[in-house]
Coordinates of C-alpha atoms and ligand atoms in Angstrom, one line a residue:
Chain A
M27 CA 1.0 20.3 11.7
N28 CA 1.9 20.0 8.2
S29 CA 4.5 18.1 8.4
N30 CA 7.3 17.2 5.9
D31 CA 8.8 13.7 6.1
T32 CA 10.4 11.6 3.5
L33 CA 8.1 8.5 5.1
I34 CA 4.4 10.8 4.1
P35 CA 3.5 10.0 0.8
F36 CA 1.7 12.5 -1.7
V37 CA -1.2 10.9 -3.6
A38 CA -1.3 10.5 -7.5
V39 CA -3.7 9.0 -9.8
V40 CA -3.4 6.7 -12.5
T41 CA -4.1 7.6 -16.0
D42 CA -3.1 4.7 -17.7
I43 CA -3.1 1.1 -17.4
R44 CA -1.5 -1.1 -20.6
V45 CA -1.6 -4.9 -20.4
D46 CA 2.1 -5.8 -21.6
T47 CA 1.8 -9.6 -20.7
A48 CA -0.1 -11.9 -18.5
D49 CA 1.3 -10.8 -15.3
I50 CA 3.0 -7.8 -16.0
K51 CA 0.8 -4.1 -16.5
T52 CA 2.5 -0.8 -16.9
F53 CA 0.5 2.1 -15.3
R54 CA 0.8 5.6 -16.2
V55 CA 0.6 8.0 -12.9
H56 CA 0.1 11.9 -12.9
S57 CA 0.0 14.4 -10.4
L58 CA -3.4 15.6 -9.1
D59 CA -3.3 18.6 -10.8
G60 CA -2.1 16.6 -14.4
D61 CA 2.0 17.1 -14.1
K62 CA 5.0 15.2 -14.0
P63 CA 4.5 13.8 -10.2
L64 CA 8.4 13.4 -9.5
K65 CA 11.4 14.2 -11.3
H66 CA 14.3 11.2 -11.2
I67 CA 17.3 10.0 -12.8
P68 CA 17.4 6.4 -14.9
G69 CA 17.5 3.5 -12.6
Q70 CA 16.1 4.9 -9.5
C71 CA 12.7 3.8 -8.2
A72 CA 9.7 5.1 -5.9
M73 CA 7.7 3.5 -2.9
L74 CA 4.2 3.1 -4.1
S75 CA 1.5 2.2 -1.9
I76 CA -2.2 1.9 -1.7
P77 CA -2.7 2.5 2.2
G78 CA -4.5 -0.8 4.4
V79 CA -2.9 -2.9 1.3
G80 CA 0.8 -2.1 1.4
E81 CA 3.9 -0.3 0.7
A82 CA 6.7 -1.5 -2.0
M83 CA 9.4 0.0 -4.2
F84 CA 9.3 0.0 -7.8
S85 CA 11.8 0.7 -10.9
I86 CA 10.5 4.1 -12.2
T87 CA 10.0 2.4 -16.2
S88 CA 10.1 5.7 -17.6
S89 CA 12.9 7.7 -19.1
P90 CA 12.8 11.4 -17.5
T91 CA 12.8 12.8 -20.1
N92 CA 9.1 12.7 -20.5
E93 CA 8.0 15.5 -19.0
D94 CA 4.2 14.5 -18.6
F95 CA 4.3 12.0 -16.6
I96 CA 6.4 8.7 -14.9
E97 CA 5.6 5.2 -15.8
F98 CA 6.0 1.7 -13.9
S99 CA 5.9 -1.9 -14.9
I100 CA 4.7 -3.5 -12.6
K101 CA 4.7 -7.7 -12.6
K102 CA 1.9 -9.7 -10.2
C103 CA 3.7 -11.1 -7.3
G104 CA 2.0 -10.6 -3.9
C105 CA -0.8 -8.8 -2.1
L106 CA 0.1 -5.4 -3.3
T107 CA 0.7 -6.0 -6.7
E108 CA -2.2 -8.2 -7.0
W109 CA -4.1 -5.4 -6.1
L110 CA -2.7 -3.2 -8.5
H111 CA -3.3 -5.3 -11.4
R112 CA -7.1 -4.8 -10.4
I113 CA -7.5 -1.3 -10.3
E114 CA -8.5 1.4 -12.9
V115 CA -7.6 4.5 -14.7
G116 CA -8.6 7.3 -12.4
Q117 CA -7.5 5.0 -9.1
Q118 CA -5.4 7.3 -6.6
I119 CA -2.2 6.0 -5.4
C120 CA 0.2 7.2 -3.0
I121 CA 3.8 7.9 -3.7
R122 CA 7.0 9.0 -2.3
G123 CA 10.9 9.4 -3.6
P124 CA 12.7 8.9 -5.8
Y125 CA 14.8 7.0 -3.9
G126 CA 18.7 5.5 -4.7
N127 CA 21.9 6.4 -6.7
G128 CA 20.3 5.3 -10.7
F129 CA 22.9 4.5 -13.7
P130 CA 25.8 6.7 -14.0
V131 CA 24.1 8.0 -16.9
E132 CA 26.0 11.3 -17.1
G133 CA 29.4 9.4 -15.8
A134 CA 30.7 5.6 -16.6
L135 CA 28.3 5.5 -19.5
K136 CA 28.6 8.5 -21.2
G137 CA 30.3 8.5 -24.8
K138 CA 30.3 4.4 -24.5
D139 CA 29.2 1.3 -26.4
L140 CA 25.9 0.0 -24.4
L141 CA 25.2 -3.2 -24.2
F142 CA 21.6 -4.0 -22.3
I143 CA 20.9 -7.4 -21.3
A144 CA 17.5 -8.2 -19.7
G145 CA 15.5 -11.4 -19.0
G146 CA 11.8 -10.6 -18.0
I147 CA 10.2 -8.0 -15.6
G148 CA 14.5 -6.7 -15.4
L149 CA 13.9 -5.0 -18.6
A150 CA 11.4 -2.7 -16.3
P151 CA 14.3 -0.3 -15.0
L152 CA 16.6 -0.9 -18.7
R153 CA 13.9 0.6 -20.4
S154 CA 13.9 4.0 -18.4
V155 CA 17.9 4.5 -19.3
I156 CA 17.4 2.9 -23.0
N157 CA 15.1 5.7 -23.6
Y158 CA 17.1 8.0 -22.1
C159 CA 20.7 7.3 -24.0
R160 CA 18.2 7.5 -27.4
H161 CA 17.2 10.8 -26.1
F162 CA 20.2 12.2 -25.8
R163 CA 21.5 9.7 -28.9
S164 CA 24.6 12.0 -29.7
N165 CA 25.8 11.5 -25.9
Y166 CA 26.4 7.5 -26.4
G167 CA 28.0 5.5 -28.5
I168 CA 26.0 1.9 -30.7
I169 CA 23.2 0.8 -28.4
D170 CA 22.8 -3.0 -28.1
V171 CA 19.6 -4.9 -26.7
V172 CA 19.9 -8.2 -25.5
Y173 CA 16.2 -9.2 -24.1
G174 CA 14.9 -12.4 -23.4
A175 CA 11.2 -13.8 -22.0
R176 CA 9.8 -17.1 -21.6
S177 CA 7.3 -16.1 -24.4
K178 CA 6.6 -14.0 -27.2
D179 CA 3.7 -12.6 -25.4
D180 CA 5.9 -11.8 -22.2
F181 CA 8.2 -8.9 -23.5
V182 CA 7.3 -5.6 -21.9
D183 CA 6.6 -3.0 -23.8
Y184 CA 6.8 -5.1 -27.6
E185 CA 5.5 -2.4 -29.4
E186 CA 8.0 0.2 -28.4
I187 CA 10.6 -2.3 -29.1
E188 CA 9.3 -3.2 -32.7
N189 CA 8.2 0.6 -33.7
E190 CA 10.6 2.7 -31.7
W191 CA 14.0 0.8 -30.5
K192 CA 14.3 -1.7 -34.0
K193 CA 14.3 1.3 -36.2
E194 CA 16.5 3.8 -33.4
D195 CA 19.8 4.5 -35.9
G196 CA 23.3 2.8 -33.9
M197 CA 20.2 0.7 -31.6
K198 CA 20.4 -3.1 -32.2
V199 CA 17.6 -4.9 -30.8
H200 CA 18.1 -8.8 -30.6
L201 CA 15.1 -10.7 -28.7
T202 CA 15.3 -14.2 -27.7
I203 CA 12.0 -16.5 -25.8
D204 CA 12.7 -19.3 -24.0
R205 CA 10.9 -22.1 -26.1
P206 CA 10.0 -22.6 -29.4
Q207 CA 6.3 -21.0 -30.4
E208 CA 3.8 -20.6 -33.3
N209 CA 4.8 -17.4 -35.2
W210 CA 8.6 -17.0 -33.9
D211 CA 10.7 -16.6 -36.4
G212 CA 13.6 -14.8 -33.9
H213 CA 16.2 -16.5 -32.2
V214 CA 15.1 -19.2 -29.0
G215 CA 17.2 -20.0 -26.0
F216 CA 17.9 -18.6 -23.1
V217 CA 20.2 -15.3 -22.3
P218 CA 22.9 -16.6 -21.3
A219 CA 23.9 -18.6 -24.2
F220 CA 22.6 -16.0 -26.7
V221 CA 24.9 -13.5 -25.1
K222 CA 28.0 -16.2 -25.9
E223 CA 26.2 -16.9 -29.4
L224 CA 26.1 -12.6 -30.0
G225 CA 29.7 -12.3 -28.8
F226 CA 30.1 -9.1 -28.1
D227 CA 33.2 -6.4 -28.6
T228 CA 34.6 -6.5 -25.0
T229 CA 35.1 -2.4 -25.2
K230 CA 31.1 -2.0 -24.5
T231 CA 29.4 -1.2 -21.1
V232 CA 26.8 -4.1 -20.2
I233 CA 24.3 -3.0 -17.9
L234 CA 22.6 -6.8 -16.7
C235 CA 19.1 -6.9 -15.4
G236 CA 17.0 -10.0 -14.8
P237 CA 16.5 -13.0 -12.7
P238 CA 19.2 -13.9 -10.3
I239 CA 20.1 -17.4 -12.0
M240 CA 20.3 -15.1 -15.6
I241 CA 22.1 -12.5 -14.0
K242 CA 24.8 -15.3 -12.7
L243 CA 24.9 -17.0 -15.5
T244 CA 25.1 -14.5 -17.9
L245 CA 27.8 -12.4 -15.7
E246 CA 29.9 -15.9 -16.3
E247 CA 29.1 -15.8 -19.8
L248 CA 30.5 -11.8 -20.0
I249 CA 33.6 -13.1 -17.9
K250 CA 34.3 -15.6 -20.3
L251 CA 33.8 -13.3 -23.6
G252 CA 36.6 -10.8 -21.7
F253 CA 34.5 -8.4 -19.9
E254 CA 35.9 -6.8 -16.4
N255 CA 33.4 -6.5 -14.2
T256 CA 34.1 -2.7 -13.8
Q257 CA 32.4 -2.6 -16.9
I258 CA 29.2 -4.7 -16.0
F259 CA 26.1 -3.0 -13.8
T260 CA 23.1 -4.2 -12.5
T261 CA 20.5 -3.6 -10.2
L262 CA 19.8 -5.1 -7.1
E263 CA 16.5 -6.2 -5.6
M264 CA 15.9 -6.6 -1.5
R265 CA 13.0 -6.2 0.1
M266 CA 12.7 -2.5 1.4
K267 CA 10.5 -0.2 4.0
C268 CA 12.1 3.4 4.4
G269 CA 14.2 3.7 1.4
V270 CA 16.8 6.2 3.0
G271 CA 18.7 3.9 4.4
K272 CA 17.3 3.7 7.9
C273 CA 15.4 0.8 8.7
G274 CA 18.2 -1.3 8.2
R275 CA 15.5 -3.7 5.7
C276 CA 18.3 -3.5 2.9
N277 CA 21.3 -3.3 4.2
V278 CA 24.3 -5.6 2.7
G279 CA 27.4 -5.2 4.0
N280 CA 28.1 -1.2 4.4
K281 CA 25.7 -0.8 1.9
Y282 CA 22.0 0.1 1.7
V283 CA 20.2 -0.9 -1.3
C284 CA 17.6 1.9 -1.2
K285 CA 20.3 4.3 -0.8
D286 CA 23.8 3.3 -2.4
G287 CA 22.1 0.9 -5.1
P288 CA 20.4 -0.1 -6.6
V289 CA 22.9 0.0 -9.4
F290 CA 26.1 -1.5 -8.6
S291 CA 28.6 -2.5 -10.6
F292 CA 29.9 -5.8 -10.2
D293 CA 33.7 -4.9 -8.9
Q294 CA 31.0 -2.6 -6.1
L295 CA 29.5 -6.2 -5.6
D296 CA 32.6 -8.4 -5.4
E297 CA 33.3 -6.6 -1.9
L298 CA 30.0 -7.1 -0.6
P299 CA 29.0 -10.3 1.3
D300 CA 26.8 -12.7 -1.2
E301 CA 23.5 -12.0 0.6
Y302 CA 21.6 -10.2 -2.1
Chain B
M15 CA 30.8 25.6 35.6
T16 CA 29.5 22.6 38.0
Y17 CA 26.2 23.5 40.5
K18 CA 25.1 21.6 43.2
L19 CA 21.8 21.5 45.4
N20 CA 21.0 24.2 47.7
G21 CA 20.7 21.8 50.8
I22 CA 17.2 20.6 49.2
Q23 CA 15.8 17.0 48.4
L24 CA 16.0 15.5 45.0
N25 CA 12.2 15.1 45.1
E26 CA 12.1 19.0 45.5
F27 CA 14.1 19.4 42.6
F28 CA 11.8 16.9 40.8
A29 CA 8.6 18.4 41.7
R30 CA 10.7 21.4 40.5
V31 CA 11.8 20.4 37.1
A32 CA 7.6 19.0 36.8
S33 CA 6.4 22.0 37.5
D34 CA 7.7 23.2 33.8
K35 CA 7.9 20.0 31.6
K36 CA 7.7 16.8 31.6
L37 CA 10.0 15.0 33.9
Y38 CA 11.1 11.3 32.8
L39 CA 13.3 9.6 35.5
P40 CA 14.4 6.2 36.2
V41 CA 11.9 4.0 38.8
D42 CA 11.6 1.4 40.2
T43 CA 8.6 -1.4 39.1
E44 CA 8.1 -5.7 39.2
N45 CA 10.0 -5.9 36.0
G46 CA 13.2 -3.7 36.8
A47 CA 13.8 -0.4 36.5
R48 CA 12.1 2.0 33.7
F49 CA 11.8 5.4 32.3
E50 CA 8.6 7.2 34.0
E51 CA 6.9 10.4 33.9
W52 CA 7.9 11.8 37.2
T53 CA 4.8 12.2 39.6
E54 CA 4.3 13.3 43.3
G55 CA 5.8 10.3 45.2
K56 CA 8.1 8.6 42.6
T57 CA 11.5 8.2 43.5
L58 CA 14.9 7.4 41.4
S59 CA 15.2 4.3 40.9
S60 CA 18.8 3.2 42.4
K61 CA 19.3 0.4 39.9
L62 CA 21.9 1.2 37.6
N63 CA 20.2 1.6 34.7
T64 CA 16.6 0.7 33.1
V65 CA 15.6 -2.4 31.5
R66 CA 14.5 -0.8 28.0
S67 CA 16.8 1.4 26.9
A68 CA 16.8 4.9 27.0
K69 CA 16.2 5.1 23.0
D70 CA 12.5 5.0 23.4
F71 CA 11.8 8.9 24.0
F72 CA 13.3 9.3 20.5
F73 CA 12.6 6.4 18.9
P74 CA 9.5 4.8 20.4
Q75 CA 8.6 1.5 19.5
V76 CA 5.2 2.2 17.8
Q77 CA 5.3 5.8 16.0
G78 CA 2.1 6.6 14.2
I79 CA 3.3 8.3 10.6
V80 CA 0.0 9.7 9.0
D81 CA -3.1 8.5 8.3
F82 CA -5.7 7.6 5.7
K83 CA -9.1 8.1 4.2
L84 CA -10.3 5.7 1.4
E85 CA -13.3 6.7 -0.5
G86 CA -14.1 5.1 -3.9
K87 CA -10.5 5.7 -5.7
N88 CA -9.5 8.6 -3.8
I89 CA -7.1 8.7 -1.4
E90 CA -7.1 11.4 1.0
V91 CA -3.4 11.6 3.5
I92 CA -4.5 12.8 6.7
D93 CA -1.5 14.1 8.5
R94 CA -2.4 14.5 12.7
R95 CA 0.3 15.2 13.5
E96 CA 1.0 17.1 16.8
E97 CA 4.4 19.5 18.1
V98 CA 6.1 17.9 21.1
K99 CA 6.8 20.0 23.7
D100 CA 9.9 20.0 25.5
F101 CA 11.0 17.6 27.9
V102 CA 13.3 16.4 30.3
V103 CA 14.8 13.0 30.3
F104 CA 17.1 12.7 34.0
G105 CA 19.0 9.8 34.6
V106 CA 20.7 8.5 31.4
R107 CA 23.8 6.7 31.4
A108 CA 26.8 7.3 29.7
C109 CA 25.9 4.1 27.4
D110 CA 22.6 4.9 26.3
A111 CA 23.8 9.0 26.1
A112 CA 26.5 7.7 23.8
A113 CA 24.1 5.4 21.9
F114 CA 21.9 8.4 21.1
A115 CA 24.8 9.7 18.9
V116 CA 24.8 6.4 16.9
L117 CA 21.1 7.0 16.6
D118 CA 21.5 10.5 15.6
R119 CA 24.2 9.3 13.0
V120 CA 21.2 7.0 11.6
F121 CA 18.3 9.1 12.0
L122 CA 20.0 12.3 11.1
S123 CA 22.0 12.1 8.6
E124 CA 20.5 12.4 4.6
H125 CA 16.8 12.5 4.9
V126 CA 16.8 13.5 8.2
D127 CA 13.9 11.7 10.2
S128 CA 11.6 14.4 11.6
F129 CA 9.7 12.1 13.7
Y130 CA 13.4 11.3 15.5
A131 CA 14.4 14.7 15.3
E132 CA 11.3 17.0 16.6
K133 CA 11.6 14.7 19.4
R134 CA 15.5 15.3 20.4
N135 CA 15.0 18.7 19.5
A136 CA 12.6 18.7 22.4
A137 CA 14.2 17.0 25.0
T138 CA 16.9 17.6 27.6
V139 CA 19.1 14.9 28.4
I140 CA 20.5 15.2 31.9
T141 CA 23.1 11.8 32.5
L142 CA 24.2 10.4 35.2
A143 CA 27.4 9.1 36.4
C144 CA 27.6 5.3 37.1
S145 CA 29.0 5.3 40.8
N146 CA 28.6 1.8 40.8
P147 CA 29.0 -0.2 37.6
E148 CA 28.1 -3.8 37.0
E149 CA 30.2 -6.8 36.0
T150 CA 27.9 -7.0 32.6
C151 CA 28.9 -3.0 31.8
F152 CA 31.9 -3.0 29.1
C153 CA 30.9 0.9 28.1
S154 CA 35.0 1.4 28.2
S155 CA 35.6 -1.1 25.4
F156 CA 34.4 1.8 23.2
G157 CA 35.5 4.5 24.3
I158 CA 32.9 5.3 26.8
D159 CA 33.0 7.3 29.7
A160 CA 30.9 6.2 32.5
S161 CA 32.4 8.8 34.9
A162 CA 31.8 11.9 32.5
P163 CA 28.4 10.9 30.4
G164 CA 27.6 13.7 28.2
G165 CA 24.0 14.7 27.5
D166 CA 23.0 18.3 28.2
V167 CA 23.8 18.1 31.5
E168 CA 25.8 15.8 33.5
A169 CA 24.6 15.1 37.0
R170 CA 26.7 12.9 39.5
L171 CA 25.5 11.8 43.1
V172 CA 28.2 12.0 45.5
E173 CA 27.0 11.1 49.1
D174 CA 23.9 11.8 48.2
A175 CA 24.4 15.6 47.2
L176 CA 23.4 16.1 43.5
Y177 CA 26.1 18.1 41.5
L178 CA 25.1 19.2 37.5
S179 CA 27.3 20.5 35.4
P180 CA 25.7 22.2 32.1
L181 CA 27.6 20.8 29.0
T182 CA 25.2 22.3 25.6
E183 CA 23.4 25.5 25.1
K184 CA 20.2 23.7 26.8
G185 CA 22.1 22.8 29.5
E186 CA 22.8 25.7 30.6
A187 CA 19.4 26.9 29.7
F188 CA 18.0 24.2 32.0
V189 CA 20.3 25.2 34.8
E190 CA 19.3 28.9 34.0
S191 CA 15.2 28.3 35.1
I192 CA 16.6 26.3 38.2
K193 CA 19.7 28.9 39.0
D194 CA 17.8 29.4 42.2
L195 CA 17.9 25.3 43.8
L196 CA 21.9 25.7 42.9
V197 CA 24.9 27.1 44.4
S198 CA 28.3 26.5 42.9
A199 CA 30.1 23.5 43.7
D200 CA 34.1 22.6 44.3
D201 CA 35.4 21.4 40.8
A202 CA 37.5 19.0 43.4
V203 CA 34.6 17.2 44.5
V204 CA 33.7 16.1 40.5
E205 CA 37.5 14.8 39.7
A206 CA 37.3 13.0 42.8
D207 CA 34.4 11.5 41.9
K208 CA 35.2 10.4 38.3
A209 CA 38.5 9.4 39.3
L210 CA 36.4 6.9 41.6
I211 CA 34.5 5.9 39.2
K212 CA 36.9 5.7 36.3
A213 CA 39.1 3.1 39.3
K214 CA 36.2 0.4 39.6
I215 CA 35.6 0.2 35.6
A216 CA 39.2 -0.6 35.4
K217 CA 38.1 -3.7 37.6
L218 CA 35.5 -4.7 36.3
P219 CA 35.6 -8.0 34.4
L220 CA 35.2 -6.8 30.8
A221 CA 37.2 -3.8 31.4
S222 CA 40.3 -5.2 28.9
L223 CA 37.6 -6.1 26.0
K224 CA 38.7 -4.1 22.8
P225 CA 36.8 -4.7 20.0
A226 CA 39.2 -4.9 16.9
D227 CA 39.4 -2.7 13.6
L228 CA 37.7 -4.8 11.1
R229 CA 37.0 -1.8 8.9
D230 CA 39.1 -3.1 5.9
K231 CA 38.0 -6.5 6.9
Q232 CA 34.8 -7.0 5.9
L233 CA 34.3 -10.0 3.6
E234 CA 37.1 -11.6 5.7
T235 CA 35.2 -11.3 9.0
F236 CA 32.1 -12.1 7.0
E237 CA 33.4 -15.3 5.9
S238 CA 34.9 -16.7 9.2
E239 CA 33.9 -20.0 10.3
A240 CA 33.5 -18.9 13.8
W241 CA 29.8 -17.8 13.4
A242 CA 28.5 -21.2 12.7
E243 CA 29.7 -22.3 15.9
L244 CA 29.1 -18.8 17.6
S245 CA 25.2 -18.8 16.6
Q246 CA 24.3 -22.1 17.0
S247 CA 21.7 -22.0 20.0
C248 CA 20.2 -18.4 18.6
L249 CA 16.5 -19.2 18.7
G250 CA 15.9 -15.7 16.6
C251 CA 13.2 -14.6 19.4
G252 CA 14.8 -10.7 19.1
S253 CA 15.3 -10.0 22.5
C254 CA 19.0 -8.5 22.2
T255 CA 17.6 -6.3 19.5
F256 CA 14.5 -5.0 21.5
V257 CA 16.5 -4.4 24.2
C258 CA 19.2 -2.6 22.4
P259 CA 19.8 0.9 22.7
T260 CA 21.4 1.2 19.0
C261 CA 19.3 -1.2 17.2
Q262 CA 17.0 0.6 15.5
C263 CA 15.7 -1.8 12.3
Y264 CA 12.0 -1.0 12.2
D265 CA 8.7 -1.6 9.8
I266 CA 6.1 0.6 8.4
R267 CA 2.5 -0.9 8.6
D268 CA -1.1 0.3 8.0
F269 CA -4.0 -0.5 10.7
D270 CA -7.3 -0.4 9.1
T271 CA -9.4 0.8 11.4
G272 CA -12.5 -0.2 9.5
H273 CA -13.1 4.4 8.7
E274 CA -9.2 4.7 7.8
V275 CA -5.9 3.5 7.5
K276 CA -3.2 4.6 9.9
R277 CA 0.5 4.0 8.8
F278 CA 2.8 3.6 11.6
R279 CA 6.3 2.1 12.0
C280 CA 7.7 0.1 14.7
W281 CA 10.6 -1.8 16.1
D282 CA 11.4 -4.7 14.0
S283 CA 14.3 -7.2 14.2
C284 CA 17.0 -8.7 11.5
M285 CA 17.0 -11.4 14.1
Y286 CA 13.7 -12.4 12.9
S287 CA 13.2 -14.6 9.9
D288 CA 11.0 -12.7 7.9
F289 CA 13.0 -9.6 7.7
T290 CA 14.4 -9.6 4.3
L291 CA 11.9 -12.4 3.1
M292 CA 10.3 -11.2 -0.4
A293 CA 8.2 -13.0 -2.8
A294 CA 10.6 -15.4 -4.3
E295 CA 13.5 -15.8 -1.7
N296 CA 15.5 -14.7 1.0
P297 CA 18.9 -13.7 1.1
R298 CA 18.7 -14.7 4.4
H299 CA 17.7 -17.8 4.8
T300 CA 18.8 -19.5 8.3
Q301 CA 19.3 -17.7 11.7
P302 CA 22.8 -18.1 11.8
E303 CA 23.4 -16.1 9.0
R304 CA 20.4 -13.2 10.6
F305 CA 23.1 -13.2 14.1
R306 CA 26.2 -13.0 11.5
Q307 CA 24.4 -10.1 10.2
R308 CA 23.5 -8.2 14.0
F309 CA 26.9 -8.7 15.1
M310 CA 28.7 -7.9 11.6
H311 CA 26.8 -4.3 11.8
K312 CA 27.8 -2.9 14.6
L313 CA 31.5 -4.4 14.7
V314 CA 32.2 -3.8 11.2
Y315 CA 29.4 -2.4 9.1
F316 CA 28.7 0.5 11.0
P317 CA 32.2 1.4 12.3
M318 CA 32.9 1.2 8.2
N319 CA 30.0 4.0 7.6
N320 CA 30.2 6.0 10.6
D321 CA 34.3 7.0 11.2
G322 CA 35.2 4.2 13.0
V323 CA 32.6 4.0 15.4
Y324 CA 30.7 1.1 17.0
G325 CA 27.3 0.2 16.8
C326 CA 27.4 -1.3 19.9
V327 CA 28.1 1.1 23.4
G328 CA 28.5 -2.1 25.7
C329 CA 25.5 -1.3 28.1
G330 CA 25.6 -5.3 28.7
R331 CA 21.4 -5.5 28.4
C332 CA 22.0 -8.3 25.7
L333 CA 24.3 -9.9 28.1
K334 CA 21.5 -10.1 30.6
K335 CA 18.6 -10.4 28.3
C336 CA 19.3 -13.1 25.6
P337 CA 17.8 -16.5 27.1
V338 CA 20.2 -18.8 25.6
S339 CA 23.1 -16.7 27.0
L340 CA 24.7 -15.5 24.0
N341 CA 25.8 -12.1 23.5
I342 CA 28.2 -9.4 21.4
V343 CA 31.3 -10.4 23.9
K344 CA 31.3 -13.9 22.9
V345 CA 31.4 -12.6 19.8
M346 CA 33.9 -10.3 20.0
K347 CA 35.8 -12.4 21.8
R348 CA 36.2 -14.7 18.7
I349 CA 35.4 -12.1 16.0
G350 CA 36.1 -8.7 16.6
G351 CA 39.9 -10.2 17.1
V352 CA 40.3 -9.1 20.5
K353 CA 43.7 -7.9 21.3
N354 CA 44.0 -8.7 25.2
E355 CA 42.5 -11.7 25.4
Q356 CA 41.5 -12.4 29.2
Ligands
SF4_417 S1 24.8 -4.8 21.7 FE1 24.4 -5.4 23.4 S2 25.8 -4.7 25.1 FE2 25.9 -3.7 22.5 S3 24.8 -1.6 22.7 FE3 23.7 -3.6 22.1 S4 22.5 -4.1 24.3 FE4 24.1 -3.4 24.5
SF4_418 S1 21.2 -13.6 20.6 FE1 19.8 -14.3 22.2 S2 18.4 -13.0 22.2 FE2 19.6 -12.5 20.0 S3 17.9 -13.5 19.3 FE3 19.2 -15.0 19.2 S4 18.6 -16.2 21.2 FE4 17.3 -14.1 21.0
FES419 S1 14.5 0.3 2.5 FE1 15.9 0.9 4.8 S2 17.2 1.1 4.9 FE2 16.8 0.4 2.7

């Protein structure tokens, strides 16, 4: 029987592996025919698995406007990701999806000045939407990116940031690292304080992504600056199994992060129990 | 239209049904009643309900998804799924039949779960009206009528005679297939039986228990101080979730046989400490938080997403099974804002 069920993955192949940092690699994935394995909208995720090792949900890092392949930036933390960090080009993997709502690129973000704030691996889901907005540049206003990492060696896809983002019209990139470092003449300090220091115009729509503590403190600064929680979006991370709102794993209040999220605005989150 | 067996014994009826399709029905075992495939000599249990619920037919404890073969860098997906043959389930009680409708809302909604759907499609469900409801029953709290349990065919035993009322197309087809065993029945008998059952239900100790509509009180209910006390002795054993006909949480796992990898899903429980555990953190660290999740889901979150339908059908299984006597009735009395406190 040739069955069709979203829980049954298909096979794709890793065609390139880029080492971003000591613990983050970016994997390029093609279908077995050399095409793009699936279509997505920025912020959506896919389930990747190596049979016998595990299956987990990862944000699709590449922009939907990339017609050739999809990419995942993956941090080493746990069984499956450690395995993925050991594979070589040509390794086949199982994939299913895309899942989730994605960013409202054709809704709330359209026509707005955008402020992206990321910490560490939190850039992975934002890279997709940032590059989407760059592709449809005239649909969006000024783009600011505030991005913090532990050190200058911990930025995900530093080359793209330096060679493309920094040169893009109407786009400003503000990088910061946690501690002073040789050969770094940029900003030093944590993201929340940096955001306060930069003091953005409160007409911007904000997309915030990173470790929970960074999100919490940055949100506080943004509210102090006068932003409304309706203007600020984030992506949630929960343990997931099915990806389609059935296994119960990622249930928070009456929402399922896999299906109703992972993208939420903070006014939506305010209505949910604080269990994420 | 209602029919009645033409004087033959129940076992003759079962034999006839089983000659065509697999027939499952509750039989008595050392560990209480459970659904088994009917074979010659097996008799219908006289117990009110099975220890495990009837959800196993459509959402079994373990369900194979797909197999894989790995060779070098290559992976092959092997789909060994076989077509599910039509089968008949006899003796499903009103609560379990209502639980199917709850599970349908989960598994048959967008991204239809084909493993569930194919079994659901293959089944003809014959319910059985509850002539002797028990003290732990509170299906009526959720508007479920044990005298008219639904399903494809509604059956009732009145003075040892079996009455059958087809309710769906599948039910009609079933009745048609055994037409020679049936005679048409007097509706008055059915109505009298319904009235009798309703009168019994109204006298049950939990009859006055009514869940409150908490759909617009999500946060308020979540933050209630009562949870700490309610959940105090919960062991996190998960028994309540496994016997529950509406609990649907599952895990997906891989089993490496040495030659290939079998991916399967199995029941899981939101009562377990590792349910939401991630590499770096766990949004529900403590048992009281997990206890709250189970009952918030049934009494608040599920109704919010499902037009007010509750995620509990009042079967009473968790009342019997919890080793420390916790259950949803206690929760409803404190949290569910019971209107008619007894
Ligand atoms: S919560 Fe308890 S009473 Fe309600 S359906 Fe589940 S097992 Fe039955
Ligand atoms: S409520 Fe009772 S049955 Fe359920 S997990 Fe806790 S101790 Fe076990
Ligand atoms: S991952 Fe299964 S419900 Fe969200």
